[in-house]
Amino acid sequence: ELKVEQNPLFLSMQEGKNYTIYCNYSTTSDRLYWYRQDPGKSLESLFVLLSNGAVKQEGRLMASLDTKARLSTLHITAAVHDLSATYFCAVDWNQGAQKLVFGQGTRLTINP
Amino acid sequence: DTGVSQNPRHKITKRGQNVTFRCDPISEHNRLYWYRQTLGQGPEFLTYFQNEAQLEKSRLLSDRFSAERPKGSFSTLEIQRTEQGDSAMYLCASSSGPWQETQYFGPGTRLLVL
């Protein structure tokens, strides 16, 4: 059974600082997704990582995938308050069926 | 708006009642997924359709749950004889099929069983 673990689960940081969220998974997969969820809202797609070594960047967020280590990271650069949200990673467990297994989520709070 | 839509957005019901939720995917998407999310957790996969065919169901989906996608367009998720443990957010997502693409999520239906 595929397990996806994120850490930290809670993160409070100041504006302007850098930090990294980690996503580990237990079974071989080369497809990993990052989503953002605001309180009471649905999930918004951030990144799709499809191969070992994939790196994608959008604004202050950068995601990478190391399939050999079964690890993805979401790096936040010079955080701003608008990035406060819960971030989920999800792994495609079924080789392209996109049957996603999600991590528990990382609740990020960015303080002025 | 051409995103995924779900109705109703909120549903309060008494234990033992049946409820039905509807999901309208993005029009050209042939894959449709249902997930359940409880407070403080990530979404859990329930079932998915490729066009009108239901290809997989999670063990989480007891016999009280049934999903349909009769014409390969909208989908319904029915819960019979609801229990308090069914209280959750039910999320629908759709994708165009190729694994390179992400899933697009709807706003969800929040169910409260009293």
mmCIF file of C-alpha atoms in Angstrom:
data_model
loop_
_atom_site.group_PDB
_atom_site.id
_atom_site.type_symbol
_atom_site.label_atom_id
_atom_site.label_comp_id
_atom_site.label_asym_id
_atom_site.label_seq_id
_atom_site.Cartn_x
_atom_site.Cartn_y
_atom_site.Cartn_z
ATOM 1 C CA GLU A 1 0.000 0.000 0.000
ATOM 2 C CA LEU A 2 1.357 3.381 -0.990
ATOM 3 C CA LYS A 3 1.952 5.805 1.848
ATOM 4 C CA VAL A 4 2.665 9.492 1.349
ATOM 5 C CA GLU A 5 4.086 11.486 4.219
ATOM 6 C CA GLN A 6 4.637 15.200 4.409
ATOM 7 C CA ASN A 7 6.645 17.152 6.872
ATOM 8 C CA PRO A 8 6.294 19.370 8.587
ATOM 9 C CA LEU A 9 2.528 19.178 9.076
ATOM 10 C CA PHE A 10 2.413 22.706 10.462
ATOM 11 C CA LEU A 11 4.729 25.533 9.575
ATOM 12 C CA SER A 12 4.640 29.102 10.807
ATOM 13 C CA MET A 13 7.120 31.435 9.253
ATOM 14 C CA GLN A 14 7.829 35.098 8.774
ATOM 15 C CA GLU A 15 7.510 36.977 5.556
ATOM 16 C CA GLY A 16 10.730 37.135 3.635
ATOM 17 C CA LYS A 17 12.092 33.806 4.877
ATOM 18 C CA ASN A 18 12.774 30.645 2.889
ATOM 19 C CA TYR A 19 11.563 27.193 3.757
ATOM 20 C CA THR A 20 11.047 23.715 2.326
ATOM 21 C CA ILE A 21 8.200 21.218 2.622
ATOM 22 C CA TYR A 22 9.117 17.566 2.165
ATOM 23 C CA CYS A 23 7.030 14.791 0.653
ATOM 24 C CA ASN A 24 8.156 11.172 0.988
ATOM 25 C CA TYR A 25 6.384 8.227 -0.558
ATOM 26 C CA SER A 26 6.783 4.524 -0.092
ATOM 27 C CA THR A 27 6.342 2.926 -3.532
ATOM 28 C CA THR A 28 7.951 3.560 -6.884
ATOM 29 C CA SER A 29 6.216 6.246 -8.871
ATOM 30 C CA ASP A 30 7.415 8.881 -11.269
ATOM 31 C CA ARG A 31 4.339 11.077 -11.152
ATOM 32 C CA LEU A 32 3.835 13.543 -8.336
ATOM 33 C CA TYR A 33 1.490 16.479 -7.987
ATOM 34 C CA TRP A 34 1.386 19.475 -5.672
ATOM 35 C CA TYR A 35 -1.868 21.205 -4.749
ATOM 36 C CA ARG A 36 -2.807 24.198 -2.660
ATOM 37 C CA GLN A 37 -5.973 24.441 -0.576
ATOM 38 C CA ASP A 38 -7.262 27.593 1.093
ATOM 39 C CA PRO A 39 -9.581 27.197 4.114
ATOM 40 C CA GLY A 40 -13.026 26.026 3.066
ATOM 41 C CA LYS A 41 -12.007 25.882 -0.586
ATOM 42 C CA SER A 42 -11.165 23.176 -3.058
ATOM 43 C CA LEU A 43 -7.749 22.184 -4.342
ATOM 44 C CA GLU A 44 -5.792 24.225 -6.833
ATOM 45 C CA SER A 45 -3.153 22.530 -8.936
ATOM 46 C CA LEU A 46 0.351 23.949 -8.543
ATOM 47 C CA PHE A 47 2.797 21.549 -10.179
ATOM 48 C CA VAL A 48 2.913 18.261 -12.054
ATOM 49 C CA LEU A 49 6.272 16.453 -11.818
ATOM 50 C CA LEU A 50 6.634 13.600 -14.254
ATOM 51 C CA SER A 51 10.182 12.352 -14.169
ATOM 52 C CA ASN A 52 13.231 11.949 -12.004
ATOM 53 C CA GLY A 53 14.993 15.251 -11.584
ATOM 54 C CA ALA A 54 12.001 17.304 -12.692
ATOM 55 C CA VAL A 55 12.023 20.847 -11.374
ATOM 56 C CA LYS A 56 9.265 23.379 -11.849
ATOM 57 C CA GLN A 57 8.987 26.951 -10.636
ATOM 58 C CA GLU A 58 6.133 29.397 -10.406
ATOM 59 C CA GLY A 59 6.731 32.687 -8.665
ATOM 60 C CA ARG A 60 8.084 32.067 -5.180
ATOM 61 C CA LEU A 61 7.397 28.317 -5.295
ATOM 62 C CA MET A 62 9.696 25.671 -6.706
ATOM 63 C CA ALA A 63 9.037 21.936 -6.722
ATOM 64 C CA SER A 64 11.406 19.087 -7.458
ATOM 65 C CA LEU A 65 11.216 15.314 -7.695
ATOM 66 C CA ASP A 66 13.808 12.655 -6.896
ATOM 67 C CA THR A 67 12.224 9.322 -7.786
ATOM 68 C CA LYS A 68 15.193 7.305 -6.575
ATOM 69 C CA ALA A 69 14.901 8.800 -3.098
ATOM 70 C CA ARG A 70 11.085 8.798 -3.405
ATOM 71 C CA LEU A 71 11.151 12.414 -2.331
ATOM 72 C CA SER A 72 9.668 15.653 -3.567
ATOM 73 C CA THR A 73 10.287 19.090 -2.139
ATOM 74 C CA LEU A 74 8.325 22.325 -2.344
ATOM 75 C CA HIS A 75 10.591 25.280 -1.702
ATOM 76 C CA ILE A 76 9.244 28.670 -0.758
ATOM 77 C CA THR A 77 11.441 31.679 -1.407
ATOM 78 C CA ALA A 78 10.967 35.001 0.384
ATOM 79 C CA ALA A 79 7.540 34.041 1.657
ATOM 80 C CA VAL A 80 4.637 36.473 1.482
ATOM 81 C CA HIS A 81 1.353 36.366 3.399
ATOM 82 C CA ASP A 82 -0.642 35.346 0.302
ATOM 83 C CA LEU A 83 1.110 31.984 0.325
ATOM 84 C CA SER A 84 -0.597 31.005 3.586
ATOM 85 C CA ALA A 85 -2.571 27.847 2.797
ATOM 86 C CA THR A 86 -2.434 24.074 3.148
ATOM 87 C CA TYR A 87 -0.174 22.344 0.641
ATOM 88 C CA PHE A 88 -0.689 18.739 -0.417
ATOM 89 C CA CYS A 89 1.497 16.429 -2.406
ATOM 90 C CA ALA A 90 -0.113 13.502 -4.188
ATOM 91 C CA VAL A 91 1.382 10.470 -5.895
ATOM 92 C CA ASP A 92 -0.105 8.621 -8.852
ATOM 93 C CA TRP A 93 -0.250 5.105 -7.553
ATOM 94 C CA ASN A 94 -1.670 3.329 -10.555
ATOM 95 C CA GLN A 95 0.749 4.014 -13.391
ATOM 96 C CA GLY A 96 -1.182 6.629 -15.233
ATOM 97 C CA ALA A 97 -4.713 6.053 -13.984
ATOM 98 C CA GLN A 98 -4.145 9.118 -11.839
ATOM 99 C CA LYS A 99 -5.504 7.378 -8.785
ATOM 100 C CA LEU A 100 -3.906 9.839 -6.440
ATOM 101 C CA VAL A 101 -2.779 9.144 -2.902
ATOM 102 C CA PHE A 102 -2.430 12.361 -0.944
ATOM 103 C CA GLY A 103 -0.205 13.305 1.933
ATOM 104 C CA GLN A 104 -1.683 14.715 5.123
ATOM 105 C CA GLY A 105 -0.998 18.256 4.055
ATOM 106 C CA THR A 106 1.252 20.993 5.410
ATOM 107 C CA ARG A 107 -0.567 23.942 6.910
ATOM 108 C CA LEU A 108 1.564 26.980 6.186
ATOM 109 C CA THR A 109 1.036 30.262 8.019
ATOM 110 C CA ILE A 110 3.085 33.264 6.994
ATOM 111 C CA ASN A 111 3.184 36.105 9.458
ATOM 112 C CA PRO A 112 3.994 39.713 8.608
ATOM 113 C CA ASP B 1 -17.031 29.382 -16.017
ATOM 114 C CA THR B 2 -15.827 26.111 -17.511
ATOM 115 C CA GLY B 3 -14.463 24.533 -14.347
ATOM 116 C CA VAL B 4 -15.727 21.517 -12.423
ATOM 117 C CA SER B 5 -19.006 22.200 -10.663
ATOM 118 C CA GLN B 6 -20.672 20.316 -7.830
ATOM 119 C CA ASN B 7 -24.135 20.486 -6.346
ATOM 120 C CA PRO B 8 -25.242 20.958 -3.714
ATOM 121 C CA ARG B 9 -22.420 22.764 -1.996
ATOM 122 C CA HIS B 10 -23.723 21.906 1.442
ATOM 123 C CA LYS B 11 -26.009 19.148 2.665
ATOM 124 C CA ILE B 12 -27.291 18.476 6.161
ATOM 125 C CA THR B 13 -29.177 15.244 6.663
ATOM 126 C CA LYS B 14 -30.308 12.973 9.409
ATOM 127 C CA ARG B 15 -28.747 9.599 9.990
ATOM 128 C CA GLY B 16 -30.408 6.941 7.903
ATOM 129 C CA GLN B 17 -31.436 9.225 5.059
ATOM 130 C CA ASN B 18 -30.189 8.890 1.495
ATOM 131 C CA VAL B 19 -28.300 11.708 -0.211
ATOM 132 C CA THR B 20 -27.171 12.264 -3.793
ATOM 133 C CA PHE B 21 -24.475 14.607 -5.049
ATOM 134 C CA ARG B 22 -23.856 15.726 -8.590
ATOM 135 C CA CYS B 23 -20.626 16.582 -10.361
ATOM 136 C CA ASP B 24 -20.300 18.260 -13.758
ATOM 137 C CA PRO B 25 -16.733 17.904 -15.050
ATOM 138 C CA ILE B 26 -14.911 20.107 -17.514
ATOM 139 C CA SER B 27 -16.673 19.342 -20.774
ATOM 140 C CA GLU B 28 -13.889 17.689 -22.759
ATOM 141 C CA HIS B 29 -12.553 15.632 -19.845
ATOM 142 C CA ASN B 30 -13.173 11.901 -20.094
ATOM 143 C CA ARG B 31 -11.920 10.980 -16.632
ATOM 144 C CA LEU B 32 -13.881 11.783 -13.508
ATOM 145 C CA TYR B 33 -12.828 11.077 -9.931
ATOM 146 C CA TRP B 34 -14.535 11.170 -6.545
ATOM 147 C CA TYR B 35 -12.596 11.806 -3.336
ATOM 148 C CA ARG B 36 -13.588 12.234 0.297
ATOM 149 C CA GLN B 37 -11.813 14.663 2.605
ATOM 150 C CA THR B 38 -12.244 14.845 6.352
ATOM 151 C CA LEU B 39 -11.078 17.729 8.472
ATOM 152 C CA GLY B 40 -7.323 18.073 8.647
ATOM 153 C CA GLN B 41 -6.661 15.250 6.196
ATOM 154 C CA GLY B 42 -5.796 14.944 2.563
ATOM 155 C CA PRO B 43 -8.397 13.746 0.076
ATOM 156 C CA GLU B 44 -8.935 9.970 -0.141
ATOM 157 C CA PHE B 45 -9.700 8.316 -3.465
ATOM 158 C CA LEU B 46 -13.156 6.765 -3.732
ATOM 159 C CA THR B 47 -13.757 5.855 -7.370
ATOM 160 C CA TYR B 48 -13.122 6.934 -10.931
ATOM 161 C CA PHE B 49 -14.681 6.776 -14.371
ATOM 162 C CA GLN B 50 -13.252 6.713 -17.830
ATOM 163 C CA ASN B 51 -16.154 7.998 -19.902
ATOM 164 C CA GLU B 52 -19.172 6.070 -18.589
ATOM 165 C CA ALA B 53 -17.201 3.085 -17.293
ATOM 166 C CA GLN B 54 -16.468 2.896 -13.581
ATOM 167 C CA LEU B 55 -12.956 1.478 -13.575
ATOM 168 C CA GLU B 56 -12.082 1.271 -9.926
ATOM 169 C CA LYS B 57 -13.606 1.568 -6.499
ATOM 170 C CA SER B 58 -11.753 2.032 -3.247
ATOM 171 C CA ARG B 59 -12.249 -0.285 -0.310
ATOM 172 C CA LEU B 60 -13.450 2.868 1.447
ATOM 173 C CA LEU B 61 -16.546 2.763 -0.739
ATOM 174 C CA SER B 62 -18.948 0.541 1.174
ATOM 175 C CA ASP B 63 -22.048 -1.004 -0.332
ATOM 176 C CA ARG B 64 -23.998 2.061 0.790
ATOM 177 C CA PHE B 65 -22.131 4.162 -1.754
ATOM 178 C CA SER B 66 -22.849 4.074 -5.444
ATOM 179 C CA ALA B 67 -21.622 6.264 -8.256
ATOM 180 C CA GLU B 68 -22.771 6.585 -11.836
ATOM 181 C CA ARG B 69 -21.781 8.463 -14.936
ATOM 182 C CA PRO B 70 -24.528 7.410 -17.308
ATOM 183 C CA LYS B 71 -23.594 9.263 -20.461
ATOM 184 C CA GLY B 72 -19.980 9.908 -19.766
ATOM 185 C CA SER B 73 -20.702 13.490 -18.802
ATOM 186 C CA PHE B 74 -21.976 14.369 -15.311
ATOM 187 C CA SER B 75 -21.697 11.949 -12.413
ATOM 188 C CA THR B 76 -23.732 11.279 -9.295
ATOM 189 C CA LEU B 77 -22.606 9.878 -5.969
ATOM 190 C CA GLU B 78 -25.327 8.425 -3.777
ATOM 191 C CA ILE B 79 -24.985 7.474 -0.138
ATOM 192 C CA GLN B 80 -27.739 5.305 1.267
ATOM 193 C CA ARG B 81 -28.611 5.040 4.948
ATOM 194 C CA THR B 82 -26.151 7.758 5.904
ATOM 195 C CA GLU B 83 -24.100 7.425 9.075
ATOM 196 C CA GLN B 84 -22.404 10.111 11.127
ATOM 197 C CA GLY B 85 -19.048 8.827 9.901
ATOM 198 C CA ASP B 86 -20.033 9.839 6.379
ATOM 199 C CA SER B 87 -19.738 13.505 7.339
ATOM 200 C CA ALA B 88 -16.993 14.911 5.139
ATOM 201 C CA MET B 89 -16.264 17.019 2.091
ATOM 202 C CA TYR B 90 -16.903 15.094 -1.116
ATOM 203 C CA LEU B 91 -14.703 16.307 -3.931
ATOM 204 C CA CYS B 92 -15.036 15.637 -7.611
ATOM 205 C CA ALA B 93 -12.164 16.051 -10.053
ATOM 206 C CA SER B 94 -11.772 15.612 -13.774
ATOM 207 C CA SER B 95 -8.896 15.237 -16.183
ATOM 208 C CA SER B 96 -8.401 14.837 -19.899
ATOM 209 C CA GLY B 97 -6.865 11.422 -19.474
ATOM 210 C CA PRO B 98 -3.212 11.653 -20.401
ATOM 211 C CA TRP B 99 -1.155 11.144 -17.299
ATOM 212 C CA GLN B 100 0.781 14.287 -18.030
ATOM 213 C CA GLU B 101 -2.237 16.320 -17.070
ATOM 214 C CA THR B 102 -3.337 17.336 -13.627
ATOM 215 C CA GLN B 103 -6.745 16.728 -12.115
ATOM 216 C CA TYR B 104 -8.993 19.752 -11.753
ATOM 217 C CA PHE B 105 -11.057 19.778 -8.598
ATOM 218 C CA GLY B 106 -14.545 21.093 -8.038
ATOM 219 C CA PRO B 107 -15.586 23.167 -5.011
ATOM 220 C CA GLY B 108 -16.839 20.107 -3.141
ATOM 221 C CA THR B 109 -20.040 19.137 -1.351
ATOM 222 C CA ARG B 110 -19.836 19.368 2.412
ATOM 223 C CA LEU B 111 -22.021 16.713 4.048
ATOM 224 C CA LEU B 112 -23.068 16.805 7.685
ATOM 225 C CA VAL B 113 -24.949 13.813 9.045
ATOM 226 C CA LEU B 114 -26.764 14.500 12.306
#
